[in-house]
PDB file of N, CA and C in Angstrom:
ATOM      1  N   UNK A  25       6.385  15.202 -21.881  1.00 43.00           N
ATOM      2  CA  UNK A  25       6.363  15.333 -20.436  1.00 43.00           C
ATOM      3  C   UNK A  25       5.147  14.704 -19.746  1.00 43.00           C
ATOM      4  N   UNK A  26       4.019  14.573 -20.389  1.00 52.00           N
ATOM      5  CA  UNK A  26       2.874  13.989 -19.666  1.00 52.00           C
ATOM      6  C   UNK A  26       3.193  12.588 -19.147  1.00 52.00           C
ATOM      7  N   UNK A  27       4.001  11.826 -19.880  1.00 55.00           N
ATOM      8  CA  UNK A  27       4.343  10.474 -19.453  1.00 55.00           C
ATOM      9  C   UNK A  27       5.046  10.514 -18.101  1.00 55.00           C
ATOM     10  N   UNK A  28       5.994  11.422 -17.967  1.00 61.00           N
ATOM     11  CA  UNK A  28       6.740  11.530 -16.713  1.00 61.00           C
ATOM     12  C   UNK A  28       5.801  11.918 -15.569  1.00 61.00           C
ATOM     13  N   UNK A  29       4.898  12.838 -15.836  1.00 71.00           N
ATOM     14  CA  UNK A  29       3.942  13.269 -14.817  1.00 71.00           C
ATOM     15  C   UNK A  29       3.054  12.096 -14.397  1.00 71.00           C
ATOM     16  N   UNK A  30       2.577  11.327 -15.368  1.00 88.00           N
ATOM     17  CA  UNK A  30       1.752  10.160 -15.062  1.00 88.00           C
ATOM     18  C   UNK A  30       2.525   9.156 -14.201  1.00 88.00           C
ATOM     19  N   UNK A  31       3.785   8.966 -14.544  1.00 89.00           N
ATOM     20  CA  UNK A  31       4.629   8.032 -13.809  1.00 89.00           C
ATOM     21  C   UNK A  31       4.756   8.483 -12.351  1.00 89.00           C
ATOM     22  N   UNK A  32       5.004   9.776 -12.164  1.00 91.00           N
ATOM     23  CA  UNK A  32       5.164  10.324 -10.820  1.00 91.00           C
ATOM     24  C   UNK A  32       3.847  10.245 -10.049  1.00 91.00           C
ATOM     25  N   UNK A  33       2.745  10.575 -10.704  1.00 93.00           N
ATOM     26  CA  UNK A  33       1.435  10.521 -10.042  1.00 93.00           C
ATOM     27  C   UNK A  33       1.092   9.091  -9.646  1.00 93.00           C
ATOM     28  N   UNK A  34       1.384   8.140 -10.519  1.00 93.00           N
ATOM     29  CA  UNK A  34       1.104   6.735 -10.216  1.00 93.00           C
ATOM     30  C   UNK A  34       1.930   6.277  -9.022  1.00 93.00           C
ATOM     31  N   UNK A  35       3.194   6.689  -9.000  1.00 94.00           N
ATOM     32  CA  UNK A  35       4.066   6.318  -7.886  1.00 94.00           C
ATOM     33  C   UNK A  35       3.554   6.922  -6.585  1.00 94.00           C
ATOM     34  N   UNK A  36       3.174   8.194  -6.624  1.00 95.00           N
ATOM     35  CA  UNK A  36       2.680   8.858  -5.419  1.00 95.00           C
ATOM     36  C   UNK A  36       1.374   8.236  -4.926  1.00 95.00           C
ATOM     37  N   UNK A  37       0.511   7.823  -5.842  1.00 95.00           N
ATOM     38  CA  UNK A  37      -0.738   7.162  -5.450  1.00 95.00           C
ATOM     39  C   UNK A  37      -0.428   5.839  -4.746  1.00 95.00           C
ATOM     40  N   UNK A  38       0.536   5.099  -5.274  1.00 95.00           N
ATOM     41  CA  UNK A  38       0.924   3.827  -4.661  1.00 95.00           C
ATOM     42  C   UNK A  38       1.508   4.066  -3.272  1.00 95.00           C
ATOM     43  N   UNK A  39       2.344   5.084  -3.159  1.00 96.00           N
ATOM     44  CA  UNK A  39       2.954   5.423  -1.881  1.00 96.00           C
ATOM     45  C   UNK A  39       1.880   5.806  -0.859  1.00 96.00           C
ATOM     46  N   UNK A  40       0.936   6.604  -1.283  1.00 96.00           N
ATOM     47  CA  UNK A  40      -0.141   7.033  -0.397  1.00 96.00           C
ATOM     48  C   UNK A  40      -1.021   5.848   0.003  1.00 96.00           C
ATOM     49  N   UNK A  41      -1.303   4.966  -0.945  1.00 95.00           N
ATOM     50  CA  UNK A  41      -2.108   3.787  -0.644  1.00 95.00           C
ATOM     51  C   UNK A  41      -1.463   2.916   0.416  1.00 95.00           C
ATOM     52  N   UNK A  42      -0.151   2.751   0.308  1.00 95.00           N
ATOM     53  CA  UNK A  42       0.583   1.960   1.300  1.00 95.00           C
ATOM     54  C   UNK A  42       0.481   2.633   2.664  1.00 95.00           C
ATOM     55  N   UNK A  43       0.682   3.944   2.702  1.00 95.00           N
ATOM     56  CA  UNK A  43       0.626   4.670   3.971  1.00 95.00           C
ATOM     57  C   UNK A  43      -0.758   4.567   4.605  1.00 95.00           C
ATOM     58  N   UNK A  44      -1.797   4.672   3.800  1.00 94.00           N
ATOM     59  CA  UNK A  44      -3.159   4.583   4.337  1.00 94.00           C
ATOM     60  C   UNK A  44      -3.439   3.203   4.907  1.00 94.00           C
ATOM     61  N   UNK A  45      -2.960   2.169   4.223  1.00 93.00           N
ATOM     62  CA  UNK A  45      -3.150   0.808   4.732  1.00 93.00           C
ATOM     63  C   UNK A  45      -2.458   0.646   6.082  1.00 93.00           C
ATOM     64  N   UNK A  46      -1.249   1.176   6.207  1.00 91.00           N
ATOM     65  CA  UNK A  46      -0.532   1.069   7.474  1.00 91.00           C
ATOM     66  C   UNK A  46      -1.187   1.907   8.565  1.00 91.00           C
ATOM     67  N   UNK A  47      -1.733   3.055   8.203  1.00 92.00           N
ATOM     68  CA  UNK A  47      -2.448   3.872   9.195  1.00 92.00           C
ATOM     69  C   UNK A  47      -3.633   3.102   9.775  1.00 92.00           C
ATOM     70  N   UNK A  48      -4.400   2.461   8.906  1.00 89.00           N
ATOM     71  CA  UNK A  48      -5.558   1.679   9.356  1.00 89.00           C
ATOM     72  C   UNK A  48      -5.090   0.503  10.208  1.00 89.00           C
ATOM     73  N   UNK A  49      -4.009  -0.134   9.797  1.00 87.00           N
ATOM     74  CA  UNK A  49      -3.461  -1.256  10.558  1.00 87.00           C
ATOM     75  C   UNK A  49      -3.077  -0.814  11.972  1.00 87.00           C
ATOM     76  N   UNK A  50      -2.373   0.321  12.079  1.00 86.00           N
ATOM     77  CA  UNK A  50      -1.938   0.790  13.399  1.00 86.00           C
ATOM     78  C   UNK A  50      -3.132   1.156  14.277  1.00 86.00           C
ATOM     79  N   UNK A  51      -4.151   1.699  13.684  1.00 81.00           N
ATOM     80  CA  UNK A  51      -5.371   2.013  14.431  1.00 81.00           C
ATOM     81  C   UNK A  51      -6.006   0.723  14.961  1.00 81.00           C
ATOM     82  N   UNK A  52      -6.030  -0.293  14.135  1.00 77.00           N
ATOM     83  CA  UNK A  52      -6.595  -1.592  14.502  1.00 77.00           C
ATOM     84  C   UNK A  52      -5.824  -2.178  15.685  1.00 77.00           C
ATOM     85  N   UNK A  53      -4.520  -2.153  15.596  1.00 66.00           N
ATOM     86  CA  UNK A  53      -3.679  -2.763  16.628  1.00 66.00           C
ATOM     87  C   UNK A  53      -3.702  -1.943  17.914  1.00 66.00           C
ATOM     88  N   UNK A  54      -3.567  -0.627  17.793  1.00 62.00           N
ATOM     89  CA  UNK A  54      -3.413   0.206  18.981  1.00 62.00           C
ATOM     90  C   UNK A  54      -4.727   0.441  19.719  1.00 62.00           C
ATOM     91  N   UNK A  55      -5.803   0.594  18.991  1.00 64.00           N
ATOM     92  CA  UNK A  55      -7.056   0.960  19.641  1.00 64.00           C
ATOM     93  C   UNK A  55      -7.976  -0.222  19.874  1.00 64.00           C
ATOM     94  N   UNK A  56      -7.741  -1.300  19.157  1.00 60.00           N
ATOM     95  CA  UNK A  56      -8.601  -2.455  19.294  1.00 60.00           C
ATOM     96  C   UNK A  56     -10.068  -2.121  19.019  1.00 60.00           C
ATOM     97  N   UNK A  57     -10.278  -1.049  18.291  1.00 59.00           N
ATOM     98  CA  UNK A  57     -11.645  -0.589  18.002  1.00 59.00           C
ATOM     99  C   UNK A  57     -12.386  -1.646  17.200  1.00 59.00           C
ATOM    100  N   UNK A  58     -13.699  -1.598  17.256  1.00 77.00           N
ATOM    101  CA  UNK A  58     -14.599  -2.500  16.530  1.00 77.00           C
ATOM    102  C   UNK A  58     -13.830  -3.346  15.514  1.00 77.00           C
ATOM    103  N   UNK A  59     -13.278  -4.398  16.020  1.00 76.00           N
ATOM    104  CA  UNK A  59     -12.294  -5.190  15.280  1.00 76.00           C
ATOM    105  C   UNK A  59     -12.779  -5.635  13.906  1.00 76.00           C
ATOM    106  N   UNK A  60     -13.960  -6.216  13.848  1.00 79.00           N
ATOM    107  CA  UNK A  60     -14.455  -6.727  12.566  1.00 79.00           C
ATOM    108  C   UNK A  60     -14.585  -5.630  11.527  1.00 79.00           C
ATOM    109  N   UNK A  61     -15.123  -4.509  11.944  1.00 83.00           N
ATOM    110  CA  UNK A  61     -15.308  -3.384  11.027  1.00 83.00           C
ATOM    111  C   UNK A  61     -13.952  -2.826  10.587  1.00 83.00           C
ATOM    112  N   UNK A  62     -13.047  -2.673  11.544  1.00 83.00           N
ATOM    113  CA  UNK A  62     -11.720  -2.163  11.221  1.00 83.00           C
ATOM    114  C   UNK A  62     -10.969  -3.136  10.305  1.00 83.00           C
ATOM    115  N   UNK A  63     -11.144  -4.423  10.554  1.00 86.00           N
ATOM    116  CA  UNK A  63     -10.474  -5.429   9.726  1.00 86.00           C
ATOM    117  C   UNK A  63     -10.972  -5.352   8.284  1.00 86.00           C
ATOM    118  N   UNK A  64     -12.260  -5.178   8.106  1.00 89.00           N
ATOM    119  CA  UNK A  64     -12.823  -5.028   6.757  1.00 89.00           C
ATOM    120  C   UNK A  64     -12.265  -3.778   6.084  1.00 89.00           C
ATOM    121  N   UNK A  65     -12.160  -2.704   6.842  1.00 90.00           N
ATOM    122  CA  UNK A  65     -11.598  -1.459   6.312  1.00 90.00           C
ATOM    123  C   UNK A  65     -10.143  -1.663   5.913  1.00 90.00           C
ATOM    124  N   UNK A  66      -9.392  -2.353   6.758  1.00 91.00           N
ATOM    125  CA  UNK A  66      -7.988  -2.623   6.465  1.00 91.00           C
ATOM    126  C   UNK A  66      -7.850  -3.430   5.177  1.00 91.00           C
ATOM    127  N   UNK A  67      -8.662  -4.472   5.037  1.00 92.00           N
ATOM    128  CA  UNK A  67      -8.591  -5.301   3.826  1.00 92.00           C
ATOM    129  C   UNK A  67      -8.868  -4.467   2.578  1.00 92.00           C
ATOM    130  N   UNK A  68      -9.832  -3.563   2.677  1.00 95.00           N
ATOM    131  CA  UNK A  68     -10.154  -2.690   1.554  1.00 95.00           C
ATOM    132  C   UNK A  68      -8.954  -1.789   1.225  1.00 95.00           C
ATOM    133  N   UNK A  69      -8.358  -1.202   2.241  1.00 94.00           N
ATOM    134  CA  UNK A  69      -7.201  -0.316   2.024  1.00 94.00           C
ATOM    135  C   UNK A  69      -6.027  -1.086   1.415  1.00 94.00           C
ATOM    136  N   UNK A  70      -5.785  -2.289   1.905  1.00 95.00           N
ATOM    137  CA  UNK A  70      -4.685  -3.100   1.376  1.00 95.00           C
ATOM    138  C   UNK A  70      -4.945  -3.445  -0.084  1.00 95.00           C
ATOM    139  N   UNK A  71      -6.159  -3.841  -0.401  1.00 95.00           N
ATOM    140  CA  UNK A  71      -6.488  -4.164  -1.790  1.00 95.00           C
ATOM    141  C   UNK A  71      -6.312  -2.956  -2.700  1.00 95.00           C
ATOM    142  N   UNK A  72      -6.756  -1.794  -2.232  1.00 96.00           N
ATOM    143  CA  UNK A  72      -6.598  -0.576  -3.020  1.00 96.00           C
ATOM    144  C   UNK A  72      -5.118  -0.248  -3.198  1.00 96.00           C
ATOM    145  N   UNK A  73      -4.345  -0.409  -2.148  1.00 96.00           N
ATOM    146  CA  UNK A  73      -2.908  -0.126  -2.228  1.00 96.00           C
ATOM    147  C   UNK A  73      -2.227  -1.065  -3.225  1.00 96.00           C
ATOM    148  N   UNK A  74      -2.566  -2.359  -3.162  1.00 96.00           N
ATOM    149  CA  UNK A  74      -2.007  -3.301  -4.134  1.00 96.00           C
ATOM    150  C   UNK A  74      -2.348  -2.876  -5.560  1.00 96.00           C
ATOM    151  N   UNK A  75      -3.580  -2.452  -5.793  1.00 96.00           N
ATOM    152  CA  UNK A  75      -3.996  -2.038  -7.128  1.00 96.00           C
ATOM    153  C   UNK A  75      -3.219  -0.801  -7.577  1.00 96.00           C
ATOM    154  N   UNK A  76      -3.044   0.151  -6.676  1.00 96.00           N
ATOM    155  CA  UNK A  76      -2.287   1.355  -7.018  1.00 96.00           C
ATOM    156  C   UNK A  76      -0.832   1.004  -7.326  1.00 96.00           C
ATOM    157  N   UNK A  77      -0.273   0.084  -6.584  1.00 96.00           N
ATOM    158  CA  UNK A  77       1.103  -0.349  -6.839  1.00 96.00           C
ATOM    159  C   UNK A  77       1.191  -1.026  -8.205  1.00 96.00           C
ATOM    160  N   UNK A  78       0.246  -1.915  -8.497  1.00 95.00           N
ATOM    161  CA  UNK A  78       0.235  -2.584  -9.809  1.00 95.00           C
ATOM    162  C   UNK A  78       0.157  -1.561 -10.942  1.00 95.00           C
ATOM    163  N   UNK A  79      -0.712  -0.574 -10.792  1.00 95.00           N
ATOM    164  CA  UNK A  79      -0.840   0.467 -11.810  1.00 95.00           C
ATOM    165  C   UNK A  79       0.463   1.233 -11.971  1.00 95.00           C
ATOM    166  N   UNK A  80       1.088   1.570 -10.858  1.00 96.00           N
ATOM    167  CA  UNK A  80       2.338   2.330 -10.903  1.00 96.00           C
ATOM    168  C   UNK A  80       3.463   1.510 -11.529  1.00 96.00           C
ATOM    169  N   UNK A  81       3.478   0.203 -11.266  1.00 96.00           N
ATOM    170  CA  UNK A  81       4.527  -0.648 -11.834  1.00 96.00           C
ATOM    171  C   UNK A  81       4.499  -0.656 -13.363  1.00 96.00           C
ATOM    172  N   UNK A  82       3.335  -0.438 -13.931  1.00 94.00           N
ATOM    173  CA  UNK A  82       3.208  -0.444 -15.399  1.00 94.00           C
ATOM    174  C   UNK A  82       3.991   0.692 -16.049  1.00 94.00           C
ATOM    175  N   UNK A  83       4.208   1.782 -15.320  1.00 95.00           N
ATOM    176  CA  UNK A  83       4.886   2.948 -15.905  1.00 95.00           C
ATOM    177  C   UNK A  83       6.129   3.369 -15.129  1.00 95.00           C
ATOM    178  N   UNK A  84       6.522   2.598 -14.128  1.00 95.00           N
ATOM    179  CA  UNK A  84       7.577   3.010 -13.203  1.00 95.00           C
ATOM    180  C   UNK A  84       8.957   3.026 -13.844  1.00 95.00           C
ATOM    181  N   UNK A  85       9.781   3.959 -13.342  1.00 94.00           N
ATOM    182  CA  UNK A  85      11.206   3.943 -13.658  1.00 94.00           C
ATOM    183  C   UNK A  85      11.828   2.792 -12.860  1.00 94.00           C
ATOM    184  N   UNK A  86      13.087   2.496 -13.140  1.00 94.00           N
ATOM    185  CA  UNK A  86      13.751   1.399 -12.431  1.00 94.00           C
ATOM    186  C   UNK A  86      13.822   1.684 -10.926  1.00 94.00           C
ATOM    187  N   UNK A  87      14.151   2.903 -10.573  1.00 95.00           N
ATOM    188  CA  UNK A  87      14.230   3.275  -9.153  1.00 95.00           C
ATOM    189  C   UNK A  87      12.851   3.142  -8.487  1.00 95.00           C
ATOM    190  N   UNK A  88      11.834   3.621  -9.157  1.00 95.00           N
ATOM    191  CA  UNK A  88      10.478   3.525  -8.608  1.00 95.00           C
ATOM    192  C   UNK A  88      10.059   2.062  -8.483  1.00 95.00           C
ATOM    193  N   UNK A  89      10.418   1.255  -9.464  1.00 96.00           N
ATOM    194  CA  UNK A  89      10.053  -0.170  -9.448  1.00 96.00           C
ATOM    195  C   UNK A  89      10.605  -0.854  -8.193  1.00 96.00           C
ATOM    196  N   UNK A  90      11.839  -0.559  -7.853  1.00 97.00           N
ATOM    197  CA  UNK A  90      12.455  -1.148  -6.658  1.00 97.00           C
ATOM    198  C   UNK A  90      11.659  -0.751  -5.415  1.00 97.00           C
ATOM    199  N   UNK A  91      11.295   0.536  -5.328  1.00 97.00           N
ATOM    200  CA  UNK A  91      10.534   1.017  -4.174  1.00 97.00           C
ATOM    201  C   UNK A  91       9.134   0.405  -4.146  1.00 97.00           C
ATOM    202  N   UNK A  92       8.508   0.304  -5.309  1.00 97.00           N
ATOM    203  CA  UNK A  92       7.153  -0.262  -5.386  1.00 97.00           C
ATOM    204  C   UNK A  92       7.150  -1.737  -4.983  1.00 97.00           C
ATOM    205  N   UNK A  93       8.185  -2.459  -5.395  1.00 97.00           N
ATOM    206  CA  UNK A  93       8.284  -3.865  -5.000  1.00 97.00           C
ATOM    207  C   UNK A  93       8.470  -3.982  -3.490  1.00 97.00           C
ATOM    208  N   UNK A  94       9.174  -3.009  -2.892  1.00 97.00           N
ATOM    209  CA  UNK A  94       9.303  -2.994  -1.430  1.00 97.00           C
ATOM    210  C   UNK A  94       7.945  -2.736  -0.789  1.00 97.00           C
ATOM    211  N   UNK A  95       7.161  -1.844  -1.385  1.00 97.00           N
ATOM    212  CA  UNK A  95       5.814  -1.575  -0.877  1.00 97.00           C
ATOM    213  C   UNK A  95       4.970  -2.843  -0.892  1.00 97.00           C
ATOM    214  N   UNK A  96       5.115  -3.637  -1.959  1.00 97.00           N
ATOM    215  CA  UNK A  96       4.370  -4.895  -2.025  1.00 97.00           C
ATOM    216  C   UNK A  96       4.792  -5.818  -0.886  1.00 97.00           C
ATOM    217  N   UNK A  97       6.085  -5.888  -0.630  1.00 97.00           N
ATOM    218  CA  UNK A  97       6.572  -6.741   0.468  1.00 97.00           C
ATOM    219  C   UNK A  97       6.076  -6.209   1.817  1.00 97.00           C
ATOM    220  N   UNK A  98       6.072  -4.884   1.977  1.00 96.00           N
ATOM    221  CA  UNK A  98       5.568  -4.286   3.219  1.00 96.00           C
ATOM    222  C   UNK A  98       4.110  -4.667   3.447  1.00 96.00           C
ATOM    223  N   UNK A  99       3.317  -4.556   2.390  1.00 96.00           N
ATOM    224  CA  UNK A  99       1.897  -4.893   2.509  1.00 96.00           C
ATOM    225  C   UNK A  99       1.711  -6.373   2.819  1.00 96.00           C
ATOM    226  N   UNK A 100       2.532  -7.219   2.195  1.00 96.00           N
ATOM    227  CA  UNK A 100       2.432  -8.653   2.462  1.00 96.00           C
ATOM    228  C   UNK A 100       2.766  -8.951   3.917  1.00 96.00           C
ATOM    229  N   UNK A 101       3.759  -8.258   4.460  1.00 95.00           N
ATOM    230  CA  UNK A 101       4.104  -8.435   5.875  1.00 95.00           C
ATOM    231  C   UNK A 101       2.944  -8.008   6.765  1.00 95.00           C
ATOM    232  N   UNK A 102       2.311  -6.911   6.404  1.00 92.00           N
ATOM    233  CA  UNK A 102       1.158  -6.423   7.162  1.00 92.00           C
ATOM    234  C   UNK A 102       0.047  -7.473   7.138  1.00 92.00           C
ATOM    235  N   UNK A 103      -0.239  -8.009   5.955  1.00 93.00           N
ATOM    236  CA  UNK A 103      -1.289  -9.026   5.809  1.00 93.00           C
ATOM    237  C   UNK A 103      -0.939 -10.252   6.649  1.00 93.00           C
ATOM    238  N   UNK A 104       0.322 -10.677   6.597  1.00 93.00           N
ATOM    239  CA  UNK A 104       0.759 -11.834   7.386  1.00 93.00           C
ATOM    240  C   UNK A 104       0.576 -11.582   8.878  1.00 93.00           C
ATOM    241  N   UNK A 105       0.894 -10.375   9.299  1.00 88.00           N
ATOM    242  CA  UNK A 105       0.759 -10.015  10.714  1.00 88.00           C
ATOM    243  C   UNK A 105      -0.709 -10.065  11.150  1.00 88.00           C
ATOM    244  N   UNK A 106      -1.584  -9.497  10.330  1.00 85.00           N
ATOM    245  CA  UNK A 106      -3.015  -9.500  10.653  1.00 85.00           C
ATOM    246  C   UNK A 106      -3.542 -10.934  10.668  1.00 85.00           C
ATOM    247  N   UNK A 107      -3.109 -11.738   9.721  1.00 85.00           N
ATOM    248  CA  UNK A 107      -3.570 -13.129   9.670  1.00 85.00           C
ATOM    249  C   UNK A 107      -3.112 -13.923  10.894  1.00 85.00           C
ATOM    250  N   UNK A 108      -1.975 -13.557  11.445  1.00 85.00           N
ATOM    251  CA  UNK A 108      -1.494 -14.268  12.642  1.00 85.00           C
ATOM    252  C   UNK A 108      -2.279 -13.851  13.890  1.00 85.00           C
ATOM    253  N   UNK A 109      -2.899 -12.674  13.840  1.00 72.00           N
ATOM    254  CA  UNK A 109      -3.707 -12.183  14.962  1.00 72.00           C
ATOM    255  C   UNK A 109      -5.072 -12.877  14.979  1.00 72.00           C
ATOM    256  N   UNK A 110      -5.623 -13.080  13.785  1.00 58.00           N
ATOM    257  CA  UNK A 110      -6.987 -13.621  13.687  1.00 58.00           C
ATOM    258  C   UNK A 110      -7.115 -15.006  14.295  1.00 58.00           C
TER     259      UNK A 110
END
């Protein structure tokens, strides 16, 4: 059973990382707060989310893999959007 628990924890970490990256992105867009600082924070969150997704993919079930690959695409869209703003 520990394997299954690790798989679930890895998936949840990836899911949370994606959500945190999007939260920072929405704050950046909506509040226009200290843009440079927020942008650096966003890049850090996105990088962490990508790493969590990569880790989760190593142990993911097929269903989780599909969702994790969607998370990667979501993050890439976010990055593309930010790059178009700069």
